[in-house]
Short mmCIF file of C-alpha atoms in Angstrom, two decimals:
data_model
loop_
_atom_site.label_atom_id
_atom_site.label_comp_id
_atom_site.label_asym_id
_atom_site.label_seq_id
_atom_site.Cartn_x
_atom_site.Cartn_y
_atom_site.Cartn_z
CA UNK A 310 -25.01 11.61 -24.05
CA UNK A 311 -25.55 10.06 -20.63
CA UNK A 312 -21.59 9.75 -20.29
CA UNK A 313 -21.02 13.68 -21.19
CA UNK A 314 -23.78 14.41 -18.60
CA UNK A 315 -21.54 12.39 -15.66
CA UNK A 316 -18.93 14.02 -16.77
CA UNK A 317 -20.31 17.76 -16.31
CA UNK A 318 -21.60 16.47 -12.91
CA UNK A 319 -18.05 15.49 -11.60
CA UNK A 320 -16.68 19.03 -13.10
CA UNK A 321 -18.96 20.82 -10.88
CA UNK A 322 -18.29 18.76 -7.67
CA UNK A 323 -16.35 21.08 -5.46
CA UNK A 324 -15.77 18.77 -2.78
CA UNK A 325 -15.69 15.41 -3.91
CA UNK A 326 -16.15 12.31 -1.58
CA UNK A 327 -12.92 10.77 -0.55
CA UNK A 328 -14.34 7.30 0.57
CA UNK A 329 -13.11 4.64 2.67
CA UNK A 330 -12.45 2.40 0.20
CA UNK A 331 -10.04 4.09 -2.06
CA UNK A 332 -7.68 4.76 1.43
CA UNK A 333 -8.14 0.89 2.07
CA UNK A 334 -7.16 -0.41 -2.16
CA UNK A 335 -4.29 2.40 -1.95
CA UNK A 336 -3.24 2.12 1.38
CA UNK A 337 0.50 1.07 0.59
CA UNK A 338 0.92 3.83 -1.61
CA UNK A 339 -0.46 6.59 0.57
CA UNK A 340 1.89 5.18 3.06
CA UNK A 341 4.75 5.71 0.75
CA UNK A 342 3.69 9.17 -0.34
CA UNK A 343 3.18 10.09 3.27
CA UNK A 344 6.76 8.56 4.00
CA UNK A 345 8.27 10.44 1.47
CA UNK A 346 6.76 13.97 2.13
CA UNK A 347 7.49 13.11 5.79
CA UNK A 348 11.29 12.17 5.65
CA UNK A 349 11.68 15.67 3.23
CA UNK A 350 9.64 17.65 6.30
CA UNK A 351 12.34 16.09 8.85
CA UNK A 352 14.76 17.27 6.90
CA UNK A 353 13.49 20.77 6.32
CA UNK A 354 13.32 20.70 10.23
CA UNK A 355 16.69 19.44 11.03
CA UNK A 356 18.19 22.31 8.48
CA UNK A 357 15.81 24.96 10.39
CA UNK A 358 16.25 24.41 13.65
CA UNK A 359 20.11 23.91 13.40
CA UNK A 360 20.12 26.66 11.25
CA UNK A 361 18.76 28.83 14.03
CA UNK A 362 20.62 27.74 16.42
CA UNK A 363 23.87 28.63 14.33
CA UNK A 364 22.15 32.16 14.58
CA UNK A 365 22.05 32.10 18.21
CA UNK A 366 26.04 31.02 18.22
CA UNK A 367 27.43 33.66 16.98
CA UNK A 368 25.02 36.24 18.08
CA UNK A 369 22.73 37.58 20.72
CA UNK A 370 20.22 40.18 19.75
CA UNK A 371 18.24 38.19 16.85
CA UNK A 372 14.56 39.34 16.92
CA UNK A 373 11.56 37.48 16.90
CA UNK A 374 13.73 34.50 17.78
CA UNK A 375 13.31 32.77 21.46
CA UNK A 376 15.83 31.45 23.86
CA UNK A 377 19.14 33.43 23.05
CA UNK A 378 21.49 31.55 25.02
CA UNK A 379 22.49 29.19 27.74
CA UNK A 380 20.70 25.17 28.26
CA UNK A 381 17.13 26.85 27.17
CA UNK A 382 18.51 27.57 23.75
CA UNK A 383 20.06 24.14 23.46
CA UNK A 384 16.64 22.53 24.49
CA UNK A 385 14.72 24.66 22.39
CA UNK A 386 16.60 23.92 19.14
CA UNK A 387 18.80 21.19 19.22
CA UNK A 388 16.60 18.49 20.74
CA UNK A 389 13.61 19.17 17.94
CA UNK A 390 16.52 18.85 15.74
CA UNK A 391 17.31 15.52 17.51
CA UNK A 392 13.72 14.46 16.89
CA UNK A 393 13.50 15.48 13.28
CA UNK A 394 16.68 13.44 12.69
CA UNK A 395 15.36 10.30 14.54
CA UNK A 396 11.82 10.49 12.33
CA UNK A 397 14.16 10.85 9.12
CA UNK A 398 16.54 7.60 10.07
CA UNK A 399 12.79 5.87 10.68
CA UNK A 400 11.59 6.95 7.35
CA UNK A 401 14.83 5.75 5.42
CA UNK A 402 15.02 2.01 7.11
CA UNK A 403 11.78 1.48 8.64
CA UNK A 404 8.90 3.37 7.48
CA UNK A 405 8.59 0.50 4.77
CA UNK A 406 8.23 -2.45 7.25
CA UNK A 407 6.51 -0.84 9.98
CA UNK A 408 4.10 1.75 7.94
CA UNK A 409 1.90 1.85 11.54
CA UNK A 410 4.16 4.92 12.74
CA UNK A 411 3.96 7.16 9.90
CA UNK A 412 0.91 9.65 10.01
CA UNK A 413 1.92 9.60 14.11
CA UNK A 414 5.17 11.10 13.50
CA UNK A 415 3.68 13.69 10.91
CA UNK A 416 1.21 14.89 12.98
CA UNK A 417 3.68 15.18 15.77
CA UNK A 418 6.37 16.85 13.18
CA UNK A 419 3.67 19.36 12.67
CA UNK A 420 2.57 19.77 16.40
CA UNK A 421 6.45 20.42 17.39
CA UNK A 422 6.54 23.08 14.71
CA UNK A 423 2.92 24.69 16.21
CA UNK A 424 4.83 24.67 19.74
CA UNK A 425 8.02 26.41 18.67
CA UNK A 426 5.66 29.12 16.88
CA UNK A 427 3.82 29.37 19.74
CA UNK A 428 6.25 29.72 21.76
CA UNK A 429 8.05 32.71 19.83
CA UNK A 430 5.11 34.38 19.19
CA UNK A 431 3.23 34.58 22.50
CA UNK A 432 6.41 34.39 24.89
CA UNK A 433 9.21 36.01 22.79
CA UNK A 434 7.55 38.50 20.16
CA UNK A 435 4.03 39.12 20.82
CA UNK A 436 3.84 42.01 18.61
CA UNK A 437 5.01 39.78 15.60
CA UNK A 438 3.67 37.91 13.00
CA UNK A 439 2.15 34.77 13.05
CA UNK A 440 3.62 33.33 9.58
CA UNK A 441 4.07 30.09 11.24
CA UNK A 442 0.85 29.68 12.05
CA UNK A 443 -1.11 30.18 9.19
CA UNK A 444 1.84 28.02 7.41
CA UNK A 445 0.66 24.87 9.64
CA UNK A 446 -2.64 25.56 9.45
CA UNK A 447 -2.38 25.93 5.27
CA UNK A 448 0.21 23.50 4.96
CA UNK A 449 -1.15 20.62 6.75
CA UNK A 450 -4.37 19.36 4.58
CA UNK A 451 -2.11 19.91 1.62
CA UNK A 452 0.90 18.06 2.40
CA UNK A 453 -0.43 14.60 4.53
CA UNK A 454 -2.62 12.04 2.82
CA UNK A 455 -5.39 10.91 5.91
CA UNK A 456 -9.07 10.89 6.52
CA UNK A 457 -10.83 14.28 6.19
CA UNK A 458 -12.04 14.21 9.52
CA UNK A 459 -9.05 13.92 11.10
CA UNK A 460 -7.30 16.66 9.66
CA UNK A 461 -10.09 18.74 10.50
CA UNK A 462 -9.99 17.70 14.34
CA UNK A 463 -6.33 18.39 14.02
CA UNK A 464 -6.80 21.62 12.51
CA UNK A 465 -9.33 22.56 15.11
CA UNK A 466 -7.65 21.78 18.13
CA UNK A 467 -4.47 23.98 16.66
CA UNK A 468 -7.46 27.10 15.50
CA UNK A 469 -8.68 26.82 18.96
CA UNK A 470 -5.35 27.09 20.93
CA UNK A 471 -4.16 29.91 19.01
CA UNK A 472 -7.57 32.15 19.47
CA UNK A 473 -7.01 31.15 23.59
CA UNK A 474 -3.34 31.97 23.76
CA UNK A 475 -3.67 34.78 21.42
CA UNK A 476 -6.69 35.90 23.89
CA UNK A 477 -4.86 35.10 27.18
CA UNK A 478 -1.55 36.59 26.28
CA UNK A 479 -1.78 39.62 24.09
CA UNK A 480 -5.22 40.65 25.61
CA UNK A 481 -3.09 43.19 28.04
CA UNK A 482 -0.60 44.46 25.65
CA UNK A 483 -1.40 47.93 25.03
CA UNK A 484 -1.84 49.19 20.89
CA UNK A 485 -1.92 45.41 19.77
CA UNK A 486 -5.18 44.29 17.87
CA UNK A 487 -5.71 40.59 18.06
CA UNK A 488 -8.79 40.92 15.22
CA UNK A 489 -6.45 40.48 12.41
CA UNK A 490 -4.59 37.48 13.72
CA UNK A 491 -7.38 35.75 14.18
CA UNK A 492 -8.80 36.23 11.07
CA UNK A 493 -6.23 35.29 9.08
CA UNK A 494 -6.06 32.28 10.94
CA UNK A 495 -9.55 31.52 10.12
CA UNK A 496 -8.42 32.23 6.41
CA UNK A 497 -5.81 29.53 6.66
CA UNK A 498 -8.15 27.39 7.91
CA UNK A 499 -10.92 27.88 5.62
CA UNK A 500 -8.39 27.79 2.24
CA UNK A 501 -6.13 24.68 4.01
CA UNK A 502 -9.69 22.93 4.44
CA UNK A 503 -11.11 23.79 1.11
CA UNK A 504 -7.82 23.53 -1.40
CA UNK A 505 -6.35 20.40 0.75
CA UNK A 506 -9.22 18.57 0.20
CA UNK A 507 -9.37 18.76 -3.55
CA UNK A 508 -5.68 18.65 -3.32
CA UNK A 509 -5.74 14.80 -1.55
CA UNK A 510 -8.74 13.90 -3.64
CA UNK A 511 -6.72 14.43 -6.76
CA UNK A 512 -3.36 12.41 -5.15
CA UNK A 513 -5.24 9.95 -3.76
CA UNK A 514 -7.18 9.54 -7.18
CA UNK A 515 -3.66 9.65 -9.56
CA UNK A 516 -2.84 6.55 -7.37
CA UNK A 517 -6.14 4.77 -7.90
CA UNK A 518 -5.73 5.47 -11.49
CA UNK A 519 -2.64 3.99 -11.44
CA UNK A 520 -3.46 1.11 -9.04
CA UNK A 521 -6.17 0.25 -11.59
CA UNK A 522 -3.66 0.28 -14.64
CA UNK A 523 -1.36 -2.27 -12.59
CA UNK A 524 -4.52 -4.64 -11.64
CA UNK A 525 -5.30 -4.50 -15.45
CA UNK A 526 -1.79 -4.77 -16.95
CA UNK A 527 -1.12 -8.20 -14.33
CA UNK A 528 -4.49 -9.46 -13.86
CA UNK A 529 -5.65 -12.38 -16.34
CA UNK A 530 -9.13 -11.59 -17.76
CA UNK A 531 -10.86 -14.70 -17.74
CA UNK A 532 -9.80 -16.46 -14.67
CA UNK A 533 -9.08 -13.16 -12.24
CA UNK A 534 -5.86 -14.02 -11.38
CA UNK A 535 -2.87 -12.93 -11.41
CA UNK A 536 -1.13 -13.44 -15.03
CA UNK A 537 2.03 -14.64 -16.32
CA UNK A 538 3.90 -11.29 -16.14
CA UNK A 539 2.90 -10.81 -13.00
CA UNK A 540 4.16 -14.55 -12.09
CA UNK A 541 7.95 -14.10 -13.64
CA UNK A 542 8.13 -10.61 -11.68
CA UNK A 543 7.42 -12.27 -8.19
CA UNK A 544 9.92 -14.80 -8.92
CA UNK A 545 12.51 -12.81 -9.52
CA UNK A 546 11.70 -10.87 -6.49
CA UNK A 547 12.23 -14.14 -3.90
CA UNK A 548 14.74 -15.25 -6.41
CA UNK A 549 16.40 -11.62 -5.93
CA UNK A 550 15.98 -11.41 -1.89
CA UNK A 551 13.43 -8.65 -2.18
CA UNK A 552 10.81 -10.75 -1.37
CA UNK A 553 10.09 -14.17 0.82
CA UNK A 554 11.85 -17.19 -0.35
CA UNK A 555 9.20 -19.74 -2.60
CA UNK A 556 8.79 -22.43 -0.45
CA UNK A 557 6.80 -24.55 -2.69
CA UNK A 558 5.70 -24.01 -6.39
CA UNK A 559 2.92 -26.18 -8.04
CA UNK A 560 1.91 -26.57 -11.36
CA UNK A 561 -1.97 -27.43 -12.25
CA UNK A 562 -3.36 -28.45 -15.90
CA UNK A 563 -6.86 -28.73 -16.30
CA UNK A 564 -7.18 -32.05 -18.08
CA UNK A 565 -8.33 -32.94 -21.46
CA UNK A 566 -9.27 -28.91 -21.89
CA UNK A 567 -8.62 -28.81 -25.35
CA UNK A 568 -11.78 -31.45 -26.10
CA UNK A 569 -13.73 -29.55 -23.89
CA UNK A 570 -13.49 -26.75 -26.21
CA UNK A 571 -13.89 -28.74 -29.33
CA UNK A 572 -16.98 -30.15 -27.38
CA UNK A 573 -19.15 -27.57 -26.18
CA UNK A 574 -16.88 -24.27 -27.72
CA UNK A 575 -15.18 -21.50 -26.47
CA UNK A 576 -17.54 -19.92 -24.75
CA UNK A 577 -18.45 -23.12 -22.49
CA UNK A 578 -14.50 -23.17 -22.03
CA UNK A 579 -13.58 -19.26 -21.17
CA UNK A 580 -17.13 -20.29 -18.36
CA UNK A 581 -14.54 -23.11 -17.14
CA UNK A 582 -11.58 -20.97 -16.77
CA UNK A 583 -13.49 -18.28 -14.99
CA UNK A 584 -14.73 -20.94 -12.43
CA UNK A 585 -11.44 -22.54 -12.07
CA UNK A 586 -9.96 -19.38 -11.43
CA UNK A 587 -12.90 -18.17 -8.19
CA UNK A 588 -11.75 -21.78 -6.73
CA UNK A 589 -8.10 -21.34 -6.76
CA UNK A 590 -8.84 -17.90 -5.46
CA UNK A 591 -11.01 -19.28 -2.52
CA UNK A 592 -7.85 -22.33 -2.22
CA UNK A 593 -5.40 -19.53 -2.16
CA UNK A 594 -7.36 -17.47 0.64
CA UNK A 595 -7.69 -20.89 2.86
CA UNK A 596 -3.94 -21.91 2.48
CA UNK A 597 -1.92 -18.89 1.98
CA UNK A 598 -0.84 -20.47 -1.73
CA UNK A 599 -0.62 -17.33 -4.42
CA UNK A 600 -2.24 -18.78 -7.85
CA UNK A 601 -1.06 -17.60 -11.29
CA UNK A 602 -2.44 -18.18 -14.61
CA UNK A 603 0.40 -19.39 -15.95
CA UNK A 604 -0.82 -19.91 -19.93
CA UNK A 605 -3.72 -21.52 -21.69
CA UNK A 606 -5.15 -23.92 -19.21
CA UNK A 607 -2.01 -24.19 -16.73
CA UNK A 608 -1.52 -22.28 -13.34
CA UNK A 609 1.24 -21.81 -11.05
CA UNK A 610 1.06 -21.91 -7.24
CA UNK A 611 3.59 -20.21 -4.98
CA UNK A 612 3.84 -20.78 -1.37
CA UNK A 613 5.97 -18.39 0.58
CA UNK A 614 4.27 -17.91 3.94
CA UNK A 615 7.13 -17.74 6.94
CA UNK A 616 5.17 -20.24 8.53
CA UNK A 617 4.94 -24.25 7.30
CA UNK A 618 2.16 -26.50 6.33
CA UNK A 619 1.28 -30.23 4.23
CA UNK A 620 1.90 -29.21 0.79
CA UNK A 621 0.37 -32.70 0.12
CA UNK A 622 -2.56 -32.40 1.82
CA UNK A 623 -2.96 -28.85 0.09
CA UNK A 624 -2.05 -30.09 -3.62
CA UNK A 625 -4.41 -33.08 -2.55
CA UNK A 626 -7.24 -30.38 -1.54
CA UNK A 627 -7.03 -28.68 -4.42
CA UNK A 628 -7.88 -31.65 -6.69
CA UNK A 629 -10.56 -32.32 -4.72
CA UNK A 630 -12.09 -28.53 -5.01
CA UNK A 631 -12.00 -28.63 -8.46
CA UNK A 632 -13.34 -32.34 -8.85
CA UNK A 633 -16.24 -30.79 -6.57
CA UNK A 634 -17.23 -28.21 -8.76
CA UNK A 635 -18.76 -30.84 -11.09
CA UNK A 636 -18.51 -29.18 -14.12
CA UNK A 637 -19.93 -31.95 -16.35
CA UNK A 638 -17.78 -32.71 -19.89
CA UNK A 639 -19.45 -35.45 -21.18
CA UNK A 640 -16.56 -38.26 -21.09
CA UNK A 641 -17.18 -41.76 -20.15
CA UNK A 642 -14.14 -42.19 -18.24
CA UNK A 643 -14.31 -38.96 -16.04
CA UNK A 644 -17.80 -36.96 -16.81
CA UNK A 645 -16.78 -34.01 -14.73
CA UNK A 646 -13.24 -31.14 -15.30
CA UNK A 647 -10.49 -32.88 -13.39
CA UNK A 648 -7.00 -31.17 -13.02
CA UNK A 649 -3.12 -32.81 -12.78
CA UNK A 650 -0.86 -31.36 -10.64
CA UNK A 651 3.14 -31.70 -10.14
CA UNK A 652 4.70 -29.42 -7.19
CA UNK A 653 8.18 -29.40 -6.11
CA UNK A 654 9.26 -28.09 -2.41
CA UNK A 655 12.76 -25.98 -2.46
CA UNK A 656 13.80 -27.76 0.83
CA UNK A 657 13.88 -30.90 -0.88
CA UNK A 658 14.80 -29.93 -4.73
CA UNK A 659 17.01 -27.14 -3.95
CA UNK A 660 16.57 -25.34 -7.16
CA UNK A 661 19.01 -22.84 -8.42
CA UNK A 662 16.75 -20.60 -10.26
CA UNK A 663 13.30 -19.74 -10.80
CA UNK A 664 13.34 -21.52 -14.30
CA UNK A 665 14.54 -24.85 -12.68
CA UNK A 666 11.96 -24.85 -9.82
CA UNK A 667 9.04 -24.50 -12.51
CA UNK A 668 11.13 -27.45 -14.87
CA UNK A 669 10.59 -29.51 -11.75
CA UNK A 670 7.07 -28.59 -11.06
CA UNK A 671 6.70 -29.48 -14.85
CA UNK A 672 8.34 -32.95 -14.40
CA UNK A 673 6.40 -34.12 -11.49
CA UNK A 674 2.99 -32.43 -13.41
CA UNK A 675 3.69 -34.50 -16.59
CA UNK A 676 4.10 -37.50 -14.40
CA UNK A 677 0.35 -37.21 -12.81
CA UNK A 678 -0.07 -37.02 -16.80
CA UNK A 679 0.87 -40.33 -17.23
CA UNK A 680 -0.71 -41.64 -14.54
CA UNK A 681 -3.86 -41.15 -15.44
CA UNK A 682 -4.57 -37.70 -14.99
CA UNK A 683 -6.92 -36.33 -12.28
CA UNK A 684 -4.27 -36.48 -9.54
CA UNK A 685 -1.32 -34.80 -7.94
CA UNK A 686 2.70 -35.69 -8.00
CA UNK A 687 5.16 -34.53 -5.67
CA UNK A 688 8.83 -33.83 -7.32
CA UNK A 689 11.65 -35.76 -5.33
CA UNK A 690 14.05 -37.03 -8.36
CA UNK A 691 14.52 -38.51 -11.36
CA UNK A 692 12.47 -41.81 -11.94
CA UNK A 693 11.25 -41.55 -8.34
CA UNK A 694 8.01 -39.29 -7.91
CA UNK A 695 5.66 -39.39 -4.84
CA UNK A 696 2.31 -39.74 -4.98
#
């Protein structure tokens, strides 16, 4: 009953909050959507403003059109035309890696359009319509993904420029009534501030959705970390070049697990795996290491920061974390959850594949194994591991 009643509340919410926080978790994918809709604007701009400058080729008495001839009619069409094909070649090779200039060129793709209309309207045609206009005004909280508030300021400052230069230059022209531009502007804005809202709020909320299904689908339950699937899929990624090259790849087993469990029971051992897994969290925060639940009580470790560091002093830090949690078990010979660990570093293994860098990792892990446990192993070779 409760549920149904939240449910009836959000159907009734006209103008539902967009917060921070769902621009901050989907902030990649905005960008992308954002790059997208951008590079397809450019494009619509290179085709229109090459298109009208075609026009102006071939003839000279085109109406409500600006500029019919000479270096003003090159300037007016064929630079913005330059521009829009400069934000396009940024959107297809670079929007990816530097994200930073994205809503800047939108807004600016937008404000080059609100110049050319104002300059055809007011200079040109001042009896004519002001399609373009209302089409920026509309268009713009529909079409970019950004705060609410700036969209609005946007949309203000472009309101407030067209009621002064529709005041300042049509004022004098005789039999022309400036009441029904400005209303319909005020129209635009009203239906582009209204509509766009819900609009974003329902994009921005299909890619939470979806964000959410991803954490779920390669997020392990009990630990919080990232899973298995999700583990193989960043592999093949460095493995593939789409990603930075693993630099080192450890292997933890939390030892003697299994007569934990027999011990105390599952419940006592799913508590164990979900502190195991906030401590290689914190780990991973404090050395830039990506942890994995790799299966039952094993995790992977990837390392593939540009930068260098002591993967021995890290694997050795690790051990130590976990020994410092002093979850008690009860043995004689170690009464608190201990973990082995084997890592191998790709500068000194060179492994072929994926599969052979975690074999290695393995080998070096099954070596603190027999050891002793409760200790870490470095993968060099064969029959000669370093402690």
């Amino acid at each position: 009953m409760m549920e149904s009643s939240e449910n009836e509340n959000k159907q009734i919410c006209f103008f539902p909050h967009i917060g921070q926080q769902l621009f901050t978790d989907n902030k990649r994918e905005i960008e992308r959507a954002n790059a997208n809709l951008l590079g397809m604007a450019a494009l619509l701009g290179i085709l229109m403003f090459l298109a009208l400058f075609l026009i102006l080729s071939v003839t000279s008495d085109v109406p409500h059109i600006p500029f019919f001839a000479g270096r003003t009619c090159v300037v007016t069409y064929l630079i913005p035309s330059a521009i829009c094909s400069c934000i396009l070649f940024y959107c297809r090779f670079y929007a990816e890696k530097q994200p930073a200039l994205i809503l800047p060129f939108f807004y600016s793709l937008f404000i080059l359009v609100y110049i050319y209309a104002a300059v055809n309207h007011f200079i040109s045609s001042p009896s004519g319509q002001v399609f373009t206009f209302e089409m920026v005004v509309l268009m713009m909280p529909f079409v970019i993904l950004d705060r609410t508030w700036r969209l609005t300021l946007f949309q203000l400052v472009f309101l407030a420029a067209f009621i002064y230069c529709d005041i300042h230059y049509k004022g004098s022209l005789p039999g022309v009534s400036r009441h029904d531009d400005i209303i319909n502007m005020v129209i635009c804005f009203i239906l582009g501030q209204s509509g766009g809202h819900t609009i974003r709020y329902s994009r921005i909320q299909a890619l939470e959705n979806r964000r959410i299904v991803i954490v779920q689908r390669d997020t392990d339950e009990l630990t919080r970390l990232p899973n298995r699937r999700k583990l193989f899929h960043e592999l093949r990624k460095s493995f593939d070049g789409r990603a930075l090259p693993v630099k080192c790849l450890l292997m933890a087993d939390i030892d003697f697990f299994k007569r934990y469990n027999d011990s105390f029971g599952h419940p006592a051992g799913d508590e164990v795996l979900h502190k195991i897994g906030d401590c290689f969290r914190t780990f991973g925060e404090k050395t830039g290491f990506e942890l994995f639940r790799y299966g039952g009580e094993e995790f992977i470790g990837l390392y593939r920061l540009p930068g260098g560091t002591d993967f021995q002093e890290a694997a050795h830090s690790l051990c130590e974390a976990v020994r410092g949690l002093k979850i008690e078990r009860a043995l004689h010979d170690m009464p608190f959850i201990t973990i082995s660990m084997g890592y191998a570093v790709a500068e000194k293994t060179h492994p072929e594949g994926f599969e052979e860098f975690i074999a290695k990792a393995d080998s070096a892990l099954y070596e603190a194994k027999r050891r002793g446990r409760n200790c870490c192993i470095e993968y060099i070779s064969p029959g000669k591991q370093k402690n």
